[in-house]
Each structure stands twice: as structure tokens, then as C-alpha cells.
Coordinates of N, CA, C and O in Angstrom, one line a residue:
M202 N 154.3 60.4 1.3 CA 155.1 59.7 0.4 C 156.0 58.7 1.2 O 156.7 59.1 2.1
N203 N 155.9 57.4 0.8 CA 156.7 56.4 1.5 C 157.8 56.0 0.6 O 157.6 55.3 -0.4
V204 N 159.0 56.4 1.0 CA 160.2 56.0 0.2 C 161.2 55.2 1.0 O 162.4 55.1 0.6
E205 N 160.8 54.7 2.1 CA 161.7 54.0 3.0 C 162.4 52.8 2.3 O 163.6 52.6 2.4
K206 N 161.7 52.0 1.5 CA 162.2 50.9 0.8 C 163.3 51.3 -0.2 O 164.4 50.8 -0.3
E207 N 163.0 52.4 -1.0 CA 163.9 52.9 -2.0 C 165.1 53.5 -1.4 O 166.3 53.2 -1.9
L208 N 165.0 54.2 -0.3 CA 166.1 54.8 0.4 C 167.0 53.7 1.0 O 168.2 53.8 1.0
S209 N 166.4 52.7 1.6 CA 167.2 51.6 2.1 C 168.0 50.9 1.1 O 169.2 50.6 1.3
Q210 N 167.4 50.7 -0.1 CA 168.1 50.1 -1.2 C 169.3 51.0 -1.7 O 170.4 50.5 -2.0
F211 N 169.0 52.3 -1.7 CA 170.0 53.2 -2.1 C 171.2 53.2 -1.2 O 172.4 53.1 -1.6
Y212 N 170.9 53.3 0.1 CA 172.0 53.3 1.2 C 172.8 52.0 1.1 O 174.0 52.0 1.2
E213 N 172.1 50.9 0.9 CA 172.8 49.6 0.8 C 173.7 49.6 -0.4 O 174.9 49.1 -0.4
A214 N 173.3 50.1 -1.6 CA 174.1 50.2 -2.8 C 175.3 51.1 -2.6 O 176.4 50.9 -3.1
M215 N 175.2 52.2 -1.8 CA 176.2 53.2 -1.5 C 177.2 52.7 -0.5 O 178.3 53.2 -0.4
E216 N 176.8 51.8 0.3 CA 177.7 51.3 1.5 C 179.1 51.0 1.0 O 180.1 51.4 1.7
P217 N 179.4 50.2 0.0 CA 180.7 49.9 -0.4 C 181.6 51.2 -0.8 O 182.8 51.1 -0.8
L218 N 180.9 52.3 -1.1 CA 181.6 53.5 -1.5 C 181.8 54.5 -0.4 O 182.4 55.6 -0.6
K219 N 181.3 54.2 0.8 CA 181.3 55.2 1.8 C 182.7 55.8 2.2 O 182.8 57.0 2.5
E220 N 183.8 55.0 2.0 CA 185.1 55.5 2.3 C 185.6 56.5 1.2 O 186.5 57.2 1.4
K221 N 185.0 56.4 0.0 CA 185.4 57.2 -1.1 C 184.6 58.5 -1.3 O 184.9 59.4 -2.1
L222 N 183.4 58.5 -0.7 CA 182.5 59.6 -0.9 C 182.7 60.7 0.1 O 182.9 60.5 1.3
L223 N 182.8 61.9 -0.4 CA 182.8 63.1 0.6 C 181.5 63.3 1.2 O 181.4 63.5 2.4
A224 N 180.4 63.2 0.4 CA 179.1 63.4 0.9 C 178.1 63.0 -0.1 O 178.4 62.9 -1.3
L225 N 176.9 62.7 0.4 CA 175.7 62.4 -0.5 C 175.0 63.8 -0.7 O 174.7 64.5 0.2
L226 N 174.8 64.1 -2.0 CA 174.2 65.4 -2.3 C 172.7 65.3 -2.6 O 172.3 64.4 -3.3
I227 N 172.0 66.1 -1.9 CA 170.6 66.3 -2.1 C 170.4 67.6 -2.8 O 170.8 68.6 -2.3
Q228 N 169.8 67.6 -4.0 CA 169.6 68.8 -4.8 C 168.2 69.2 -4.9 O 167.3 68.4 -5.3
F229 N 167.9 70.4 -4.4 CA 166.5 70.9 -4.4 C 166.3 71.7 -5.7 O 167.2 72.3 -6.3
P230 N 165.1 71.7 -6.3 CA 164.8 72.4 -7.5 C 164.8 73.9 -7.2 O 164.7 74.4 -6.0
P231 N 165.0 74.8 -8.2 CA 165.2 76.2 -8.0 C 164.0 76.9 -7.3 O 164.1 77.9 -6.7
Y232 N 162.8 76.3 -7.5 CA 161.6 77.0 -7.0 C 161.3 76.6 -5.5 O 160.4 77.2 -4.9
L233 N 162.1 75.7 -4.9 CA 161.8 75.2 -3.6 C 162.3 76.2 -2.5 O 163.5 76.5 -2.4
K234 N 161.3 76.8 -1.8 CA 161.6 77.8 -0.8 C 162.0 77.1 0.5 O 161.7 75.9 0.7
I235 N 162.6 77.9 1.4 CA 163.1 77.4 2.6 C 162.0 76.7 3.5 O 162.2 75.6 4.1
T236 N 160.8 77.2 3.5 CA 159.7 76.6 4.3 C 159.4 75.2 3.9 O 159.4 74.3 4.7
E237 N 159.2 75.0 2.6 CA 158.9 73.6 2.1 C 160.2 72.7 2.2 O 160.0 71.6 2.5
G238 N 161.3 73.3 1.9 CA 162.6 72.5 2.0 C 162.9 72.0 3.4 O 163.3 70.8 3.5
L239 N 162.8 72.9 4.4 CA 163.1 72.4 5.7 C 162.1 71.4 6.2 O 162.4 70.4 6.9
E240 N 160.8 71.6 5.8 CA 159.8 70.6 6.1 C 160.1 69.2 5.5 O 160.0 68.2 6.2
A241 N 160.6 69.2 4.3 CA 161.0 68.0 3.6 C 162.2 67.3 4.3 O 162.2 66.1 4.6
L242 N 163.2 68.1 4.7 CA 164.3 67.6 5.4 C 164.0 67.0 6.7 O 164.5 66.0 7.1
K243 N 163.1 67.7 7.4 CA 162.7 67.2 8.8 C 161.9 66.0 8.6 O 162.0 65.1 9.5
Q244 N 161.1 65.8 7.6 CA 160.3 64.6 7.3 C 161.2 63.4 7.2 O 160.8 62.3 7.6
F245 N 162.3 63.6 6.5 CA 163.2 62.5 6.2 C 164.5 62.4 7.1 O 165.4 61.7 6.8
D246 N 164.5 63.2 8.2 CA 165.7 63.3 9.0 C 166.1 61.9 9.6 O 167.2 61.7 10.0
F247 N 165.1 61.0 9.7 CA 165.5 59.7 10.3 C 166.4 58.9 9.3 O 167.0 57.9 9.7
Y248 N 166.5 59.3 8.1 CA 167.4 58.7 7.2 C 168.8 59.2 7.3 O 169.7 58.6 6.8
F249 N 169.0 60.4 7.9 CA 170.3 60.9 8.0 C 171.0 60.3 9.2 O 170.7 60.5 10.3
D250 N 172.0 59.5 8.9 CA 172.7 58.8 10.0 C 174.2 59.2 10.0 O 174.6 60.1 9.3
D251 N 175.0 58.5 10.8 CA 176.4 58.9 10.9 C 177.2 58.1 9.9 O 178.4 58.3 9.8
V252 N 176.6 57.2 9.1 CA 177.4 56.4 8.1 C 177.9 57.3 7.0 O 179.0 57.2 6.5
F253 N 177.0 58.2 6.5 CA 177.4 59.2 5.4 C 177.3 60.6 5.9 O 176.6 60.9 6.9
R254 N 178.0 61.5 5.2 CA 177.8 62.9 5.4 C 176.9 63.4 4.3 O 176.8 62.8 3.2
Y255 N 176.3 64.5 4.5 CA 175.2 65.0 3.6 C 175.5 66.4 3.2 O 176.0 67.2 4.0
A256 N 175.1 66.7 2.0 CA 175.2 68.1 1.4 C 173.9 68.4 0.7 O 173.3 67.5 0.1
V257 N 173.4 69.6 0.9 CA 172.1 70.0 0.3 C 172.3 71.2 -0.6 O 172.8 72.2 -0.1
E258 N 172.0 71.0 -1.9 CA 172.1 72.2 -2.7 C 170.8 72.9 -2.8 O 169.8 72.4 -3.1
V259 N 170.9 74.2 -2.4 CA 169.7 75.1 -2.4 C 169.9 76.1 -3.6 O 171.0 76.5 -3.8
R260 N 168.8 76.4 -4.2 CA 168.9 77.4 -5.3 C 167.9 78.5 -5.3 O 167.9 79.3 -6.2
H261 N 167.1 78.5 -4.2 CA 166.1 79.7 -4.1 C 166.7 80.7 -3.1 O 167.3 80.3 -2.1
H262 N 166.5 81.9 -3.3 CA 167.1 83.0 -2.5 C 166.6 83.0 -1.1 O 167.3 83.5 -0.2
S263 N 165.5 82.4 -0.8 CA 164.9 82.3 0.6 C 165.8 81.5 1.5 O 165.6 81.7 2.8
W264 N 166.7 80.7 1.0 CA 167.5 79.9 1.9 C 168.7 80.7 2.6 O 169.3 80.2 3.5
F265 N 169.0 81.9 2.1 CA 170.1 82.6 2.6 C 169.8 83.4 3.8 O 169.7 84.7 3.7
N266 N 169.6 82.8 5.0 CA 169.3 83.4 6.2 C 169.8 82.6 7.4 O 170.1 81.4 7.2
E267 N 169.7 83.1 8.6 CA 170.2 82.4 9.8 C 169.4 81.2 10.1 O 170.0 80.2 10.6
L268 N 168.1 81.1 9.8 CA 167.4 79.9 10.0 C 168.0 78.7 9.3 O 168.2 77.6 9.8
A269 N 168.2 78.9 8.0 CA 168.8 77.8 7.2 C 170.2 77.5 7.7 O 170.6 76.3 7.9
Y270 N 171.1 78.5 7.9 CA 172.4 78.3 8.4 C 172.5 77.5 9.7 O 173.2 76.6 9.8
N271 N 171.6 77.9 10.6 CA 171.5 77.2 11.9 C 171.0 75.7 11.7 O 171.6 74.8 12.4
F272 N 170.0 75.5 10.9 CA 169.5 74.2 10.6 C 170.7 73.3 10.1 O 170.9 72.2 10.6
F273 N 171.4 73.7 9.1 CA 172.4 72.9 8.5 C 173.6 72.7 9.5 O 174.1 71.6 9.6
K274 N 173.9 73.8 10.2 CA 175.0 73.6 11.2 C 174.6 72.7 12.3 O 175.4 71.8 12.7
N275 N 173.4 72.8 12.8 CA 173.0 71.9 13.9 C 172.9 70.4 13.5 O 172.9 69.5 14.4
N276 N 172.7 70.2 12.2 CA 172.6 68.8 11.7 C 173.8 68.4 11.0 O 173.8 67.3 10.3
N277 N 174.9 69.2 11.0 CA 176.1 68.9 10.3 C 175.9 68.5 8.8 O 176.4 67.5 8.3
I278 N 175.1 69.3 8.2 CA 174.8 69.2 6.8 C 175.5 70.3 6.0 O 175.3 71.5 6.5
C279 N 176.2 70.0 5.0 CA 176.8 71.1 4.2 C 175.8 71.8 3.3 O 175.0 71.1 2.6
M280 N 175.7 73.1 3.3 CA 174.9 73.8 2.4 C 175.7 74.1 1.1 O 176.8 74.7 1.2
V281 N 175.1 73.7 0.0 CA 175.8 73.9 -1.3 C 175.0 74.8 -2.1 O 173.7 74.8 -2.1
Y282 N 175.6 75.7 -2.8 CA 174.9 76.7 -3.7 C 175.9 77.1 -4.8 O 177.1 77.2 -4.6
G283 N 175.3 77.5 -5.9 CA 176.1 78.1 -7.0 C 175.8 79.6 -7.0 O 174.7 80.0 -7.1
M284 N 176.9 80.3 -6.9 CA 176.8 81.8 -6.9 C 176.2 82.3 -8.2 O 175.5 83.3 -8.1
E285 N 176.4 81.6 -9.3 CA 175.9 82.1 -10.5 C 174.3 82.0 -10.5 O 173.7 82.9 -11.0
S286 N 173.8 80.9 -10.0 CA 172.4 80.8 -10.0 C 171.6 81.6 -9.0 O 170.5 81.9 -9.2
T287 N 172.3 81.8 -7.8 CA 171.6 82.5 -6.8 C 172.0 84.0 -6.6 O 171.2 84.8 -6.1
G288 N 173.2 84.3 -6.9 CA 173.7 85.6 -6.7 C 173.9 85.8 -5.2 O 174.2 87.0 -4.8
Q289 N 173.9 84.8 -4.4 CA 174.0 84.9 -2.9 C 175.3 84.3 -2.5 O 176.0 83.6 -3.2
T290 N 175.7 84.7 -1.3 CA 176.9 84.1 -0.6 C 176.5 83.7 0.8 O 175.6 84.4 1.4
C291 N 177.1 82.7 1.3 CA 176.8 82.2 2.7 C 177.9 82.7 3.6 O 179.1 82.4 3.3
H292 N 177.6 83.4 4.6 CA 178.7 83.9 5.5 C 178.7 83.1 6.8 O 179.2 83.6 7.8
S293 N 178.2 81.9 6.8 CA 178.2 81.1 7.9 C 178.8 79.7 7.6 O 178.7 79.2 6.5
T294 N 179.4 79.1 8.6 CA 179.9 77.7 8.4 C 178.8 76.8 8.9 O 178.4 76.8 10.0
C295 N 178.3 76.0 7.9 CA 177.2 75.1 8.2 C 177.6 73.7 8.6 O 176.8 73.0 9.2
S296 N 178.8 73.3 8.2 CA 179.3 72.0 8.5 C 180.8 72.0 8.4 O 181.4 73.0 8.1
N297 N 181.4 70.8 8.7 CA 182.8 70.7 8.6 C 183.3 70.5 7.2 O 184.5 70.2 7.0
I298 N 182.5 70.5 6.2 CA 182.9 70.4 4.8 C 182.3 71.6 4.0 O 181.3 72.1 4.4
R299 N 183.0 72.0 3.0 CA 182.5 73.1 2.2 C 182.7 72.7 0.7 O 183.6 72.1 0.3
F300 N 181.7 73.1 -0.1 CA 181.8 73.0 -1.5 C 181.8 74.3 -2.2 O 181.1 75.3 -1.7
C301 N 182.5 74.5 -3.2 CA 182.5 75.7 -4.0 C 182.2 75.3 -5.4 O 182.9 74.5 -6.0
I302 N 181.1 75.8 -6.0 CA 180.7 75.6 -7.4 C 181.1 76.9 -8.1 O 180.5 77.9 -8.0
P303 N 182.2 76.8 -8.9 CA 182.7 78.0 -9.5 C 181.8 78.5 -10.6 O 181.0 77.7 -11.2
K304 N 181.8 79.8 -10.9 CA 181.1 80.4 -12.0 C 181.7 80.0 -13.3 O 183.0 80.1 -13.4
I305 N 180.9 79.5 -14.2 CA 181.5 79.1 -15.5 C 181.1 80.1 -16.5 O 179.9 80.4 -16.7
N306 N 182.1 80.7 -17.2 CA 181.9 81.6 -18.3 C 181.5 80.9 -19.5 O 182.2 79.9 -19.9
R307 N 180.4 81.2 -20.1 CA 180.0 80.5 -21.4 C 180.1 81.4 -22.5 O 180.0 82.6 -22.6

């Protein structure tokens, strides 16, 4: 899949907002396991630059292990997750930013 043109246009459009953005969020679908997700992130890692900070929301239970924590930490990417959807907690600091998605009672 070649998305270089689209991502370049997206980054160009986001450039004026870079001082106001905490991070660009990449949201994975609930069925995406760590093996496929890490492969996708590695495939597009040349798009991760120092202009923006990045956060990745994971929703599959396979992400909650040292392999994922180390990947995010080594790449200064924030790992985002909703405790309601995963039932998991992350006991590792993956980046210098943290997100908390609170549980919403319905």
C-alpha cells in the first residue's frame, strides 16, 4: 500500500497546528494483534519524525506485554488504551506523555 502522497498532504495540513497538538493519534481496530500492528508501524516508521509526537491506541489484549512497551518507549510513542475496552493496565512508561481514557458509566 502506497500512502506517501496522502500522508504528506496530511502532515502539510497539520503543520500550522503543531504548536497546539499534544500528539497525532493512530487508532488500531480492536481485532489488530501486536504482530500485525508492530509490522504496520515498522512499515511506516519513516513517516514518524520529530515535528509531531505520536500516540497509538491499541485495543487488543495481545499488546499488553514488554515487547509492546519497549517498542513504544524506544520510539517515544505514547501507548493509549481504554481500560473499559481492554480490561488491561500498562505498568510501563512508554513515552513522556500519558493519556487516560476514563471509564464512562452508561
